[in-house]
Short mmCIF file of C-alpha atoms in Angstrom, two decimals:
data_model
loop_
_atom_site.label_atom_id
_atom_site.label_comp_id
_atom_site.label_asym_id
_atom_site.label_seq_id
_atom_site.Cartn_x
_atom_site.Cartn_y
_atom_site.Cartn_z
CA MET G 30 -11.32 9.53 8.15
CA HIS G 31 -9.26 8.04 5.51
CA THR G 32 -10.53 6.52 2.21
CA LEU G 33 -11.49 2.77 2.68
CA GLY G 34 -9.30 -0.02 1.36
CA PRO G 35 -8.49 -2.01 -0.56
CA TRP G 36 -6.12 0.35 -2.31
CA THR G 37 -4.31 -1.13 -5.29
CA VAL G 38 -1.77 0.00 -7.58
CA GLY G 39 -1.70 0.16 -11.23
CA ARG G 40 0.34 1.86 -14.10
CA ALA G 41 -0.52 5.46 -14.13
CA ILE G 42 0.88 7.24 -17.12
CA PRO G 43 2.20 5.48 -19.92
CA ALA G 44 6.00 6.88 -20.70
CA GLU G 45 9.07 5.62 -22.29
CA VAL G 46 11.40 7.23 -19.84
CA THR G 47 9.58 7.08 -16.70
CA VAL G 48 7.60 4.55 -14.52
CA SER G 49 4.66 5.96 -12.76
CA ARG G 50 1.77 4.23 -10.81
CA ILE G 51 -1.59 5.02 -9.67
CA VAL G 52 -3.04 3.89 -6.06
CA ARG G 53 -6.63 3.83 -6.32
CA ALA G 54 -9.40 2.74 -3.87
CA GLY G 55 -12.08 1.65 -6.53
CA ASP G 56 -12.20 4.68 -8.89
CA ASP G 57 -10.78 7.06 -6.25
CA HIS G 58 -7.50 8.23 -6.95
CA ILE G 59 -5.28 8.17 -3.76
CA ALA G 60 -1.72 9.06 -5.11
CA VAL G 61 0.29 9.07 -8.26
CA VAL G 62 3.98 8.29 -7.73
CA MET G 63 6.65 9.02 -10.30
CA ASP G 64 9.93 7.92 -11.03
CA LEU G 65 11.48 11.19 -12.28
CA ASP G 66 15.22 10.18 -11.49
CA GLY G 67 15.84 6.85 -13.06
CA ALA G 68 14.70 4.89 -9.93
CA ALA G 69 11.96 2.81 -11.34
CA GLN G 70 11.85 -0.08 -8.79
CA GLU G 71 11.88 2.82 -5.93
CA ALA G 72 8.72 4.39 -7.65
CA VAL G 73 7.05 0.69 -7.62
CA ASP G 74 7.76 -0.10 -4.24
CA ASN G 75 6.94 3.33 -3.00
CA ALA G 76 3.38 3.04 -4.42
CA ARG G 77 3.06 -0.47 -3.13
CA LEU G 78 4.03 1.04 0.57
CA ILE G 79 1.00 3.43 -0.15
CA ALA G 80 -1.54 1.11 -1.16
CA ALA G 81 -0.82 -0.86 2.01
CA ALA G 82 -1.45 1.88 4.29
CA PRO G 83 -5.27 0.88 5.16
CA GLN G 84 -4.01 -2.46 5.75
CA LEU G 85 -1.29 -1.28 7.74
CA LEU G 86 -3.75 1.15 9.63
CA SER G 87 -5.80 -1.74 10.76
CA ALA G 88 -3.07 -4.12 11.85
CA LEU G 89 -1.76 -1.52 14.01
CA GLN G 90 -5.21 -0.77 15.56
CA ARG G 91 -5.80 -4.71 15.85
CA LEU G 92 -2.39 -4.76 17.56
CA THR G 93 -2.87 -2.02 20.11
CA HIS G 94 -6.43 -3.46 21.03
CA PRO G 95 -6.26 -4.75 24.53
CA ALA G 96 -7.75 -8.12 23.43
CA ALA G 97 -5.18 -8.86 20.76
CA ASP G 98 -4.21 -12.38 19.83
CA ASP G 99 -2.42 -14.45 17.45
CA ASP G 100 -4.79 -13.91 14.84
CA ASP G 101 -4.23 -10.12 14.86
CA LEU G 102 -0.13 -11.04 15.01
CA ALA G 103 -1.05 -12.92 11.78
CA TYR G 104 -3.00 -10.24 10.28
CA ALA G 105 -0.15 -7.64 11.13
CA MET G 106 2.52 -9.99 9.61
CA ASN G 107 0.35 -10.21 6.40
CA ALA G 108 -0.11 -6.46 6.60
CA ILE G 109 3.83 -6.14 6.77
CA ARG G 110 4.27 -8.58 3.74
CA ALA G 111 1.99 -6.59 1.51
CA ALA G 112 3.49 -3.27 2.49
CA THR G 113 7.43 -4.45 1.96
CA GLY G 114 6.83 -7.05 -0.96
CA ALA G 115 7.99 -9.67 1.05
CA PRO G 116 7.05 -13.57 0.61
#
C-alpha cells in the first residue's frame, strides 16, 4: 500500500547554493530531492516525477483493466504530462 495522493512538490530547505524540493501528501513527507551537484532543473524534474507517482499508478491500473476506454487513455495522457512537465 502506498500513501494516497495527490502528492505535491514544494520548496524544502532554503539554501543559497542548492535547490531542494519536498514531495508531500498533505502533511506527510514522501521524499526530499536535493541538487547537490548544480543540476537544479534535474532536482525539480525528479521531484515532479516522484509527485506524479500516484497518478501514474492509477493510469496504469486503468489502462490494464479489460474495460479500458478512451477516458482511461485521456487520464493516462494527463498523468504522463504531469510527470514530464509537458503541456
